[in-house]
Amino acid sequence: MAHWLYKSEPASWSWEQQKAAGEKGTEWTGVRNYLARNNMRAMQLGDKGFFYHSNEGLEIVGIVEVCALSHPDSTAKGDDRWDCVDIRAVCDIPKPVSLKDIKANEKFAKMSLVTSMRLSVQPVTDEEYLEICRLGGLDNPPR
């Protein structure tokens, strides 16, 4: 299984809204960057990812999983270049992990969140995933 990070501005789509979407989950729409789109095209069912509040909060607040594979983005208005996946909430991060804490930890020096700040959907290594879960107080992270 691969791991990912999804950025969302809480004023547009918050972790609370993601959780409220329930088991069915929601489309992760509106991504208009080819690298981020290609990341979604590479995702597999059950892949886990972090839900990151950007602009406000600047912290990882939850874990999601892919519940539908890459398909045409319903917000792309017939432009077939853009895909999305569906994700659903798995669990809260008990102690949200801030961008400040991530940047201060040398274990994350090569993490996409640090090196590719603007990328809205990005890969997370297994080691980064486990370390962030540890920092966030998840003793038995979802795999």
mmCIF file of C-alpha atoms in Angstrom:
data_model
loop_
_atom_site.group_PDB
_atom_site.id
_atom_site.type_symbol
_atom_site.label_atom_id
_atom_site.label_comp_id
_atom_site.label_asym_id
_atom_site.label_seq_id
_atom_site.Cartn_x
_atom_site.Cartn_y
_atom_site.Cartn_z
ATOM 1 C CA MET A 1 0.000 0.000 0.000
ATOM 2 C CA ALA A 2 1.115 3.509 -0.788
ATOM 3 C CA HIS A 3 0.544 6.562 1.400
ATOM 4 C CA TRP A 4 -0.510 10.044 0.368
ATOM 5 C CA LEU A 5 -1.239 13.537 1.648
ATOM 6 C CA TYR A 6 -4.283 15.549 0.559
ATOM 7 C CA LYS A 7 -4.352 19.293 1.154
ATOM 8 C CA SER A 8 -7.572 21.164 1.738
ATOM 9 C CA GLU A 9 -8.380 24.649 2.890
ATOM 10 C CA PRO A 10 -10.747 24.165 5.846
ATOM 11 C CA ALA A 11 -12.964 27.026 4.650
ATOM 12 C CA SER A 12 -13.558 25.070 1.418
ATOM 13 C CA TRP A 13 -13.581 21.469 2.708
ATOM 14 C CA SER A 14 -12.721 20.648 6.306
ATOM 15 C CA TRP A 15 -11.844 17.456 8.116
ATOM 16 C CA GLU A 16 -15.216 17.659 9.877
ATOM 17 C CA GLN A 17 -16.965 17.735 6.487
ATOM 18 C CA GLN A 18 -14.871 14.800 5.293
ATOM 19 C CA LYS A 19 -15.873 12.776 8.358
ATOM 20 C CA ALA A 20 -19.522 13.740 7.896
ATOM 21 C CA ALA A 21 -19.422 12.253 4.368
ATOM 22 C CA GLY A 22 -19.345 8.824 6.023
ATOM 23 C CA GLU A 23 -18.438 5.448 4.547
ATOM 24 C CA LYS A 24 -19.323 6.487 1.018
ATOM 25 C CA GLY A 25 -16.666 9.194 1.088
ATOM 26 C CA THR A 26 -16.350 12.007 -1.418
ATOM 27 C CA GLU A 27 -14.649 12.790 -4.685
ATOM 28 C CA TRP A 28 -11.358 14.648 -4.243
ATOM 29 C CA THR A 29 -12.156 17.160 -6.967
ATOM 30 C CA GLY A 30 -10.705 20.361 -8.314
ATOM 31 C CA VAL A 31 -7.084 19.257 -8.685
ATOM 32 C CA ARG A 32 -5.623 21.023 -11.721
ATOM 33 C CA ASN A 33 -1.984 20.025 -11.525
ATOM 34 C CA TYR A 34 -0.649 17.212 -13.709
ATOM 35 C CA LEU A 35 1.668 15.752 -11.063
ATOM 36 C CA ALA A 36 -1.096 15.708 -8.447
ATOM 37 C CA ARG A 37 -3.468 14.159 -11.001
ATOM 38 C CA ASN A 38 -0.892 11.498 -11.839
ATOM 39 C CA ASN A 39 -0.517 10.752 -8.137
ATOM 40 C CA MET A 40 -4.260 10.079 -7.979
ATOM 41 C CA ARG A 41 -4.080 7.881 -11.076
ATOM 42 C CA ALA A 42 -1.449 5.764 -9.266
ATOM 43 C CA MET A 43 -3.598 5.220 -6.161
ATOM 44 C CA GLN A 44 -5.047 1.851 -5.228
ATOM 45 C CA LEU A 45 -8.144 0.993 -3.204
ATOM 46 C CA GLY A 46 -7.333 1.075 0.487
ATOM 47 C CA ASP A 47 -4.291 3.348 0.171
ATOM 48 C CA LYS A 48 -4.124 5.525 3.281
ATOM 49 C CA GLY A 49 -3.369 9.215 3.348
ATOM 50 C CA PHE A 50 -3.186 12.230 5.579
ATOM 51 C CA PHE A 51 -5.810 14.967 5.521
ATOM 52 C CA TYR A 52 -3.933 18.260 5.802
ATOM 53 C CA HIS A 53 -5.515 21.627 6.579
ATOM 54 C CA SER A 54 -3.723 24.190 4.414
ATOM 55 C CA ASN A 55 -3.769 27.987 4.761
ATOM 56 C CA GLU A 56 -5.620 27.790 8.104
ATOM 57 C CA GLY A 57 -4.195 25.457 10.709
ATOM 58 C CA LEU A 58 -1.299 24.102 8.630
ATOM 59 C CA GLU A 59 -1.537 20.679 10.226
ATOM 60 C CA ILE A 60 -2.313 17.041 9.573
ATOM 61 C CA VAL A 61 -5.618 16.337 11.287
ATOM 62 C CA GLY A 62 -6.819 12.945 10.045
ATOM 63 C CA ILE A 63 -6.300 9.798 8.030
ATOM 64 C CA VAL A 64 -8.324 8.928 4.944
ATOM 65 C CA GLU A 65 -8.364 5.997 2.535
ATOM 66 C CA VAL A 66 -9.018 5.649 -1.162
ATOM 67 C CA CYS A 67 -12.470 4.128 -1.662
ATOM 68 C CA ALA A 68 -12.843 4.616 -5.446
ATOM 69 C CA LEU A 69 -10.121 4.535 -8.062
ATOM 70 C CA SER A 70 -9.218 7.379 -10.394
ATOM 71 C CA HIS A 71 -12.117 8.516 -12.575
ATOM 72 C CA PRO A 72 -13.119 11.707 -14.428
ATOM 73 C CA ASP A 73 -13.412 14.712 -12.115
ATOM 74 C CA SER A 74 -17.070 15.757 -12.056
ATOM 75 C CA THR A 75 -16.051 19.413 -11.663
ATOM 76 C CA ALA A 76 -13.905 19.428 -14.822
ATOM 77 C CA LYS A 77 -16.869 20.260 -17.094
ATOM 78 C CA GLY A 78 -16.043 17.730 -19.809
ATOM 79 C CA ASP A 79 -12.294 18.364 -19.755
ATOM 80 C CA ASP A 80 -11.030 14.789 -19.759
ATOM 81 C CA ARG A 81 -7.515 15.744 -18.626
ATOM 82 C CA TRP A 82 -8.607 15.847 -14.988
ATOM 83 C CA ASP A 83 -9.284 12.869 -12.758
ATOM 84 C CA CYS A 84 -9.999 12.379 -9.096
ATOM 85 C CA VAL A 85 -10.311 9.573 -6.567
ATOM 86 C CA ASP A 86 -12.879 9.139 -3.830
ATOM 87 C CA ILE A 87 -11.665 9.146 -0.243
ATOM 88 C CA ARG A 88 -13.311 8.467 3.094
ATOM 89 C CA ALA A 89 -12.293 9.378 6.634
ATOM 90 C CA VAL A 90 -10.664 6.605 8.673
ATOM 91 C CA CYS A 91 -9.682 8.296 11.940
ATOM 92 C CA ASP A 92 -8.642 11.514 13.620
ATOM 93 C CA ILE A 93 -5.015 12.255 14.420
ATOM 94 C CA PRO A 94 -5.336 12.573 18.226
ATOM 95 C CA LYS A 95 -2.675 15.296 18.369
ATOM 96 C CA PRO A 96 -2.606 17.181 15.029
ATOM 97 C CA VAL A 97 0.897 17.389 13.554
ATOM 98 C CA SER A 98 1.808 20.911 12.481
ATOM 99 C CA LEU A 99 3.835 21.956 9.472
ATOM 100 C CA LYS A 100 6.167 23.719 11.905
ATOM 101 C CA ASP A 101 6.847 20.423 13.707
ATOM 102 C CA ILE A 102 7.364 18.602 10.410
ATOM 103 C CA LYS A 103 9.835 21.207 9.147
ATOM 104 C CA ALA A 104 11.732 21.068 12.462
ATOM 105 C CA ASN A 105 12.217 17.287 12.233
ATOM 106 C CA GLU A 106 15.172 16.179 10.088
ATOM 107 C CA LYS A 107 13.358 12.887 9.359
ATOM 108 C CA PHE A 108 11.083 14.908 7.059
ATOM 109 C CA ALA A 109 13.757 16.882 5.188
ATOM 110 C CA LYS A 110 12.893 15.116 1.904
ATOM 111 C CA MET A 111 9.128 14.906 2.492
ATOM 112 C CA SER A 112 7.040 16.374 -0.325
ATOM 113 C CA LEU A 113 5.183 18.557 2.186
ATOM 114 C CA VAL A 114 8.505 20.280 2.885
ATOM 115 C CA THR A 115 10.015 20.238 -0.613
ATOM 116 C CA SER A 116 6.884 20.661 -2.800
ATOM 117 C CA MET A 117 4.725 22.935 -0.684
ATOM 118 C CA ARG A 118 2.241 23.803 -3.411
ATOM 119 C CA LEU A 119 1.434 20.271 -4.569
ATOM 120 C CA SER A 120 -2.112 19.443 -3.407
ATOM 121 C CA VAL A 121 -1.876 15.633 -3.611
ATOM 122 C CA GLN A 122 1.500 14.186 -2.798
ATOM 123 C CA PRO A 123 3.172 10.899 -1.911
ATOM 124 C CA VAL A 124 4.250 10.033 1.625
ATOM 125 C CA THR A 125 6.866 7.357 2.288
ATOM 126 C CA ASP A 126 6.154 4.483 4.679
ATOM 127 C CA GLU A 127 8.694 5.920 7.126
ATOM 128 C CA GLU A 128 7.111 9.391 6.989
ATOM 129 C CA TYR A 129 3.661 7.893 7.474
ATOM 130 C CA LEU A 130 4.684 5.932 10.569
ATOM 131 C CA GLU A 131 6.620 8.855 12.085
ATOM 132 C CA ILE A 132 3.742 11.302 11.633
ATOM 133 C CA CYS A 133 1.338 8.774 13.139
ATOM 134 C CA ARG A 134 3.708 8.406 16.105
ATOM 135 C CA LEU A 135 3.977 12.176 16.534
ATOM 136 C CA GLY A 136 0.193 12.441 16.298
ATOM 137 C CA GLY A 137 -0.383 9.915 19.065
ATOM 138 C CA LEU A 138 -1.540 6.984 16.920
ATOM 139 C CA ASP A 139 0.066 3.936 18.524
ATOM 140 C CA ASN A 140 -1.505 1.505 16.049
ATOM 141 C CA PRO A 141 -1.897 3.433 12.782
ATOM 142 C CA PRO A 142 -4.263 2.197 10.079
ATOM 143 C CA ARG A 143 -2.390 0.300 7.378
#
